[in-house]
Amino acid sequence: MLCENISPTRRAVLGASGALFAWAFMPRFAHAAGGRDPRFVTIILRGALDGLTAVPPIGDPNYEGLRQQIALRFDGDKPALPLDGFFGLHPSMPKFQKMFQAKEAAVVHASATAYRERSHFDGQDVLESGYSTPGHVETGWLNRLLEGLPAGEKIAPGASERVRGLSVGANAPLVIRGKAPVLGWAPSVLKAADGDLAPRLAQLYGKTDPLLSELLKEGIETGKIASGLDVKARGGPGDPNGMEQMARGAARLLAQPEGPRVAALAFEGWDTHAQETERLAKLLSGLDNSLAAFREELGPVWKDTAIVVATEFGRTARINGTEGTDHGTGTTAFLAGGAVAGGRVITDWPGLKDSQLFEARDLAATTDIRAVVKGMAVDLLGASAGHLADVVFPGSQAVQPMKGLIV
C-alpha cells in the first residue's frame, strides 16, 4: 500500500510557536473531580503505531505465526518486558514498564476510533477532530472539551473565565484547534538571540504597541520556563531527542502554578511499512523518554496528571515482505500519570485467529478510544457526559465513558 505524502500544507495551519502567542497563563479548574488541580495531556502518534509490536500479545497462540521474524518473546537477545504474563512491552520502553509496575501507567489494547478505512489523513482527521467521519478539520475535540469545562478563576479583571490549553510544536495539532484560547510553544531551532534583543523590542513596542509589548513579555517568560533543557541534540517531532525536548518544555509549563492545565503534542513518523524492528525501537524509545520527562518535570503535580497517547489506526496482523506492516485497524493506546489507575492492560481481547481478524487482516478493535477519553474527562476534569456526547465527540451518545480509569 502506498502512503500519502504528509505535508504541513495538507491541513490548515493554526497556532503560534516559541516567541509570540496570543494568550498567557491559564486559570485553574474550579470544579475538577475530587477537588484536585489536574493536568491532562494528549499525545498524537501520526503514522499509525503497530500496537502488536509496541505491546505484543505473546500469550496468544497465533501471534508468533503472524509476526514471524519480527515477533517478540519473553526470552532471547532482546526480550519483551513483562506486563501481565499474556502481554509484553517493547524492550525500548523500560521507563513505561516501571510506571506500569508502580500503577501509574496502563495500556488500552485492541482500541481504535470509529474510522475503519486506512488513509492516514482521514484517520488523523477522525482521531483529532472527534467526529466519526473525516473531513471535519475546523476544530478538534480537545479544544471543544476546553470550551465546555466548568469556569475557572479569572486571570485578570474582564478576562475570560474559560480554562485554556497548551499547544506544543511549530503547528498546533488539529486536536487542540478551535475557539478556546490556546497558548503556543515550540522548542527553538534557531541560534539564540543577543541577550539585550528582547528588552529593546519590549521598549520599542511599549511606546508604539502596548498590546504587542505585553504579548512579547509573556512570550519571553514562557520561553524562560520551558527552556534550559538538558537535551543536547535537537530534533523534530519524529526524532527521539525532539520528542523528549517537546515533552520537557510542555511539562515545565504545565507545572507552573498559574500555567496551562491541558496540553496537546504530536509525534511523527510511526508509519512502518518496511524494516519495522529498527525504526519502531527508535521511536518507542523517544516516546518512553518523553513520558518519563513528564513525570520528572511535573514533580508534585504528577499525582494529578493523566496522559493519553493515541494513533489514527493500527497495522496489519501479518508482516509484509519487507519485514514491516501495512495499514490496519486495531492498535494500542498508552495511559500514564499519577492520576491513572494503572498496572493493567485494559482490553476485550479479540484473538488473532484468521476468523477473529477484522477483514481477515487486522487486529479487531473492541474498545472505542472515545470511551477512554470520555472516562478520563469526566473523572479527572469534571466534564459533562452530555457535552462530551453532543459537542466534544458529536453523535457519540452510544459510546459511554469508560469507568475506573482515574484514581
Short mmCIF file of N, CA, C and O in Angstrom, two decimals, residues 304-382:
data_model
loop_
_atom_site.label_atom_id
_atom_site.label_comp_id
_atom_site.label_asym_id
_atom_site.label_seq_id
_atom_site.Cartn_x
_atom_site.Cartn_y
_atom_site.Cartn_z
N ASP A 304 -1.68 14.29 39.99
CA ASP A 304 -2.99 14.69 39.46
C ASP A 304 -2.97 14.79 37.93
O ASP A 304 -3.80 15.48 37.34
N THR A 305 -2.04 14.09 37.31
CA THR A 305 -1.86 14.16 35.85
C THR A 305 -2.31 12.87 35.18
O THR A 305 -2.11 11.77 35.70
N ALA A 306 -2.92 13.03 33.99
CA ALA A 306 -3.25 11.89 33.14
C ALA A 306 -2.83 12.22 31.71
O ALA A 306 -3.13 13.30 31.20
N ILE A 307 -2.12 11.30 31.09
CA ILE A 307 -1.67 11.44 29.72
C ILE A 307 -2.28 10.30 28.90
O ILE A 307 -2.24 9.14 29.32
N VAL A 308 -2.81 10.64 27.74
CA VAL A 308 -3.29 9.62 26.81
C VAL A 308 -2.50 9.73 25.51
O VAL A 308 -2.32 10.82 24.98
N VAL A 309 -2.00 8.59 25.05
CA VAL A 309 -1.22 8.52 23.81
C VAL A 309 -2.03 7.70 22.81
O VAL A 309 -2.33 6.53 23.06
N ALA A 310 -2.37 8.31 21.67
CA ALA A 310 -3.24 7.64 20.71
C ALA A 310 -2.72 7.82 19.29
O ALA A 310 -1.97 8.76 19.00
N THR A 311 -3.13 6.95 18.39
CA THR A 311 -2.72 6.98 17.00
C THR A 311 -3.93 6.74 16.10
O THR A 311 -4.98 6.29 16.58
N GLU A 312 -3.82 7.04 14.81
CA GLU A 312 -5.00 7.04 13.94
C GLU A 312 -5.56 5.65 13.64
O GLU A 312 -6.75 5.48 13.47
N PHE A 313 -4.73 4.65 13.56
CA PHE A 313 -5.15 3.25 13.42
C PHE A 313 -3.94 2.37 13.61
O PHE A 313 -2.83 2.86 13.84
N GLY A 314 -4.12 1.05 13.52
CA GLY A 314 -3.03 0.13 13.75
C GLY A 314 -2.40 -0.38 12.46
O GLY A 314 -2.48 0.27 11.42
N ARG A 315 -1.79 -1.56 12.55
CA ARG A 315 -1.11 -2.16 11.41
C ARG A 315 -1.68 -3.56 11.16
O ARG A 315 -2.39 -4.11 12.00
N THR A 316 -1.36 -4.12 10.02
CA THR A 316 -1.82 -5.47 9.71
C THR A 316 -1.26 -6.47 10.72
O THR A 316 -0.16 -6.31 11.24
N ALA A 317 -2.04 -7.54 10.94
CA ALA A 317 -1.59 -8.57 11.86
C ALA A 317 -0.41 -9.35 11.29
O ALA A 317 0.49 -9.75 12.04
N ARG A 318 -0.39 -9.56 9.99
CA ARG A 318 0.71 -10.26 9.34
C ARG A 318 1.77 -9.27 8.87
O ARG A 318 1.45 -8.17 8.44
N ILE A 319 3.02 -9.68 8.94
CA ILE A 319 4.07 -8.84 8.39
C ILE A 319 4.04 -8.95 6.87
O ILE A 319 3.49 -9.89 6.30
N ASN A 320 4.64 -7.96 6.19
CA ASN A 320 4.71 -7.99 4.74
C ASN A 320 6.09 -8.51 4.30
O ASN A 320 6.89 -8.98 5.12
N GLY A 321 6.40 -8.39 3.03
CA GLY A 321 7.64 -8.94 2.51
C GLY A 321 8.87 -8.13 2.81
O GLY A 321 9.99 -8.54 2.45
N THR A 322 8.73 -6.97 3.46
CA THR A 322 9.89 -6.12 3.77
C THR A 322 10.08 -5.98 5.28
O THR A 322 10.62 -4.99 5.76
N GLU A 323 9.61 -6.98 6.01
CA GLU A 323 9.73 -7.01 7.47
C GLU A 323 9.10 -5.78 8.11
O GLU A 323 9.60 -5.22 9.09
N GLY A 324 7.98 -5.38 7.54
CA GLY A 324 7.19 -4.28 8.08
C GLY A 324 5.73 -4.69 8.12
O GLY A 324 5.38 -5.85 7.92
N THR A 325 4.88 -3.72 8.37
CA THR A 325 3.44 -3.96 8.42
C THR A 325 2.72 -2.84 7.69
O THR A 325 3.19 -1.70 7.67
N ASP A 326 1.57 -3.15 7.12
CA ASP A 326 0.81 -2.16 6.37
C ASP A 326 -0.33 -1.60 7.22
O ASP A 326 -0.52 -1.99 8.37
N HIS A 327 -1.10 -0.70 6.63
CA HIS A 327 -2.15 -0.02 7.38
C HIS A 327 -3.20 -1.01 7.86
O HIS A 327 -3.67 -1.86 7.11
N GLY A 328 -3.59 -0.86 9.13
CA GLY A 328 -4.53 -1.80 9.72
C GLY A 328 -5.67 -1.11 10.45
O GLY A 328 -6.14 -0.05 10.03
N THR A 329 -6.09 -1.70 11.58
CA THR A 329 -7.26 -1.17 12.31
C THR A 329 -6.96 -1.07 13.80
O THR A 329 -6.57 -0.03 14.29
N GLY A 330 -7.15 -2.12 14.55
CA GLY A 330 -6.96 -2.07 15.99
C GLY A 330 -5.51 -1.81 16.36
O GLY A 330 -4.58 -2.26 15.69
N THR A 331 -5.31 -1.10 17.46
CA THR A 331 -3.96 -0.73 17.89
C THR A 331 -3.91 -0.61 19.40
O THR A 331 -4.76 -1.14 20.12
N THR A 332 -2.91 0.11 19.89
CA THR A 332 -2.69 0.27 21.33
C THR A 332 -2.69 1.74 21.70
O THR A 332 -2.10 2.56 21.00
N ALA A 333 -3.34 2.08 22.80
CA ALA A 333 -3.23 3.41 23.40
C ALA A 333 -2.50 3.25 24.73
O ALA A 333 -2.65 2.23 25.41
N PHE A 334 -1.71 4.26 25.08
CA PHE A 334 -1.00 4.27 26.35
C PHE A 334 -1.60 5.33 27.27
O PHE A 334 -1.93 6.43 26.82
N LEU A 335 -1.71 5.01 28.55
CA LEU A 335 -2.13 5.96 29.57
C LEU A 335 -1.02 6.06 30.60
O LEU A 335 -0.41 5.06 30.98
N ALA A 336 -0.73 7.27 31.05
CA ALA A 336 0.30 7.45 32.07
C ALA A 336 -0.06 8.64 32.95
O ALA A 336 -0.77 9.55 32.53
N GLY A 337 0.45 8.62 34.18
CA GLY A 337 0.21 9.72 35.11
C GLY A 337 -0.16 9.20 36.49
O GLY A 337 -0.71 8.10 36.63
N GLY A 338 0.13 10.02 37.49
CA GLY A 338 -0.20 9.62 38.85
C GLY A 338 -1.68 9.52 39.11
O GLY A 338 -2.10 8.88 40.07
N ALA A 339 -2.51 10.14 38.24
CA ALA A 339 -3.96 10.06 38.40
C ALA A 339 -4.56 8.85 37.69
O ALA A 339 -5.77 8.61 37.79
N VAL A 340 -3.73 8.09 36.96
CA VAL A 340 -4.22 6.95 36.20
C VAL A 340 -4.28 5.71 37.09
O VAL A 340 -3.34 5.44 37.86
N ALA A 341 -5.36 4.98 36.99
CA ALA A 341 -5.49 3.69 37.69
C ALA A 341 -4.73 2.66 36.87
O ALA A 341 -5.30 1.97 36.02
N GLY A 342 -3.44 2.56 37.09
CA GLY A 342 -2.56 1.81 36.21
C GLY A 342 -2.27 0.40 36.67
O GLY A 342 -2.97 -0.18 37.50
N GLY A 343 -1.21 -0.16 36.08
CA GLY A 343 -0.79 -1.51 36.40
C GLY A 343 -1.62 -2.58 35.72
O GLY A 343 -1.67 -3.72 36.20
N ARG A 344 -2.25 -2.26 34.58
CA ARG A 344 -3.11 -3.24 33.91
C ARG A 344 -3.18 -2.96 32.42
O ARG A 344 -2.99 -1.83 31.97
N VAL A 345 -3.44 -4.03 31.68
CA VAL A 345 -3.75 -3.93 30.26
C VAL A 345 -5.26 -4.03 30.14
O VAL A 345 -5.86 -5.05 30.49
N ILE A 346 -5.87 -2.96 29.67
CA ILE A 346 -7.33 -2.88 29.57
C ILE A 346 -7.73 -3.31 28.17
O ILE A 346 -7.39 -2.65 27.18
N THR A 347 -8.43 -4.43 28.07
CA THR A 347 -8.79 -4.92 26.74
C THR A 347 -9.89 -5.96 26.82
O THR A 347 -10.00 -6.69 27.80
N ASP A 348 -10.66 -6.02 25.77
CA ASP A 348 -11.54 -7.15 25.48
C ASP A 348 -10.86 -7.84 24.31
O ASP A 348 -11.15 -7.55 23.15
N TRP A 349 -9.91 -8.70 24.62
CA TRP A 349 -9.01 -9.23 23.60
C TRP A 349 -9.78 -10.06 22.56
O TRP A 349 -10.44 -11.03 22.90
N PRO A 350 -9.69 -9.69 21.26
CA PRO A 350 -10.48 -10.37 20.23
C PRO A 350 -9.86 -11.65 19.70
O PRO A 350 -10.55 -12.47 19.08
N GLY A 351 -8.56 -11.84 19.93
CA GLY A 351 -7.87 -13.02 19.39
C GLY A 351 -7.28 -12.76 18.01
O GLY A 351 -7.63 -11.78 17.33
N LEU A 352 -6.37 -13.62 17.61
CA LEU A 352 -5.64 -13.44 16.36
C LEU A 352 -5.84 -14.58 15.37
O LEU A 352 -5.07 -14.71 14.41
N LYS A 353 -6.83 -15.42 15.56
CA LYS A 353 -7.17 -16.40 14.54
C LYS A 353 -7.66 -15.68 13.29
O LYS A 353 -8.17 -14.57 13.37
N ASP A 354 -7.51 -16.33 12.14
CA ASP A 354 -7.97 -15.71 10.89
C ASP A 354 -9.42 -15.27 10.99
O ASP A 354 -9.79 -14.20 10.51
N SER A 355 -10.26 -16.10 11.63
CA SER A 355 -11.68 -15.78 11.74
C SER A 355 -11.95 -14.64 12.70
O SER A 355 -13.03 -14.05 12.69
N GLN A 356 -10.96 -14.30 13.53
CA GLN A 356 -11.13 -13.23 14.51
C GLN A 356 -10.57 -11.90 14.04
O GLN A 356 -10.85 -10.87 14.65
N LEU A 357 -9.79 -11.90 12.97
CA LEU A 357 -9.20 -10.68 12.46
C LEU A 357 -10.24 -9.85 11.72
O LEU A 357 -11.15 -10.38 11.08
N PHE A 358 -10.11 -8.54 11.78
CA PHE A 358 -11.00 -7.65 11.04
C PHE A 358 -10.66 -7.74 9.55
O PHE A 358 -9.52 -7.52 9.16
N GLU A 359 -11.66 -8.08 8.76
CA GLU A 359 -11.49 -8.25 7.32
C GLU A 359 -10.35 -9.21 7.01
O GLU A 359 -9.63 -9.07 6.01
N ALA A 360 -10.16 -10.20 7.88
CA ALA A 360 -9.18 -11.27 7.72
C ALA A 360 -7.75 -10.75 7.63
O ALA A 360 -6.86 -11.46 7.15
N ARG A 361 -7.49 -9.53 8.16
CA ARG A 361 -6.13 -8.98 8.05
C ARG A 361 -5.67 -8.17 9.25
O ARG A 361 -4.48 -8.06 9.47
N ASP A 362 -6.58 -7.57 10.03
CA ASP A 362 -6.20 -6.63 11.08
C ASP A 362 -6.65 -7.10 12.46
O ASP A 362 -7.65 -7.81 12.59
N LEU A 363 -5.94 -6.63 13.47
CA LEU A 363 -6.44 -6.77 14.83
C LEU A 363 -7.78 -6.07 14.94
O LEU A 363 -7.92 -4.90 14.58
N ALA A 364 -8.80 -6.79 15.38
CA ALA A 364 -10.13 -6.20 15.51
C ALA A 364 -10.16 -5.22 16.68
O ALA A 364 -9.57 -5.47 17.73
N ALA A 365 -10.84 -4.11 16.49
CA ALA A 365 -10.96 -3.10 17.55
C ALA A 365 -12.17 -3.42 18.41
O ALA A 365 -13.29 -3.54 17.91
N THR A 366 -11.95 -3.55 19.71
CA THR A 366 -13.04 -3.85 20.64
C THR A 366 -13.27 -2.72 21.65
O THR A 366 -14.23 -2.77 22.41
N THR A 367 -12.40 -1.71 21.66
CA THR A 367 -12.55 -0.57 22.55
C THR A 367 -12.48 0.71 21.75
O THR A 367 -11.54 0.91 20.98
N ASP A 368 -13.48 1.56 21.91
CA ASP A 368 -13.51 2.86 21.23
C ASP A 368 -12.69 3.85 22.04
O ASP A 368 -12.95 4.06 23.23
N ILE A 369 -11.70 4.46 21.40
CA ILE A 369 -10.83 5.39 22.11
C ILE A 369 -11.61 6.58 22.68
O ILE A 369 -11.21 7.19 23.68
N ARG A 370 -12.76 6.88 22.08
CA ARG A 370 -13.59 7.96 22.62
C ARG A 370 -14.11 7.62 24.01
O ARG A 370 -14.26 8.51 24.86
N ALA A 371 -14.39 6.36 24.27
CA ALA A 371 -14.84 5.95 25.60
C ALA A 371 -13.75 6.19 26.63
O ALA A 371 -14.02 6.58 27.78
N VAL A 372 -12.50 5.97 26.23
CA VAL A 372 -11.36 6.18 27.12
C VAL A 372 -11.23 7.67 27.45
O VAL A 372 -11.12 8.05 28.63
N VAL A 373 -11.23 8.51 26.43
CA VAL A 373 -11.10 9.95 26.66
C VAL A 373 -12.27 10.48 27.48
O VAL A 373 -12.09 11.28 28.41
N LYS A 374 -13.47 10.02 27.17
CA LYS A 374 -14.64 10.47 27.93
C LYS A 374 -14.51 10.11 29.40
O LYS A 374 -14.80 10.93 30.28
N GLY A 375 -14.10 8.89 29.68
CA GLY A 375 -13.97 8.46 31.06
C GLY A 375 -12.97 9.30 31.83
O GLY A 375 -13.20 9.69 32.98
N MET A 376 -11.85 9.62 31.19
CA MET A 376 -10.83 10.44 31.83
C MET A 376 -11.32 11.87 32.02
O MET A 376 -11.08 12.49 33.06
N ALA A 377 -12.02 12.40 31.02
CA ALA A 377 -12.51 13.78 31.09
C ALA A 377 -13.55 13.95 32.19
O ALA A 377 -13.57 14.96 32.90
N VAL A 378 -14.42 12.97 32.36
CA VAL A 378 -15.45 13.05 33.40
C VAL A 378 -14.83 12.95 34.78
O VAL A 378 -15.10 13.77 35.67
N ASP A 379 -13.97 11.95 34.99
CA ASP A 379 -13.47 11.67 36.33
C ASP A 379 -12.29 12.54 36.75
O ASP A 379 -12.06 12.75 37.94
N LEU A 380 -11.53 13.05 35.78
CA LEU A 380 -10.38 13.89 36.11
C LEU A 380 -10.72 15.37 36.04
O LEU A 380 -10.32 16.15 36.91
N LEU A 381 -11.47 15.76 35.00
CA LEU A 381 -11.71 17.18 34.75
C LEU A 381 -13.10 17.66 35.15
O LEU A 381 -13.37 18.85 35.10
N GLY A 382 -13.97 16.75 35.50
CA GLY A 382 -15.32 17.15 35.84
C GLY A 382 -16.16 17.53 34.64
O GLY A 382 -17.11 18.31 34.74
#
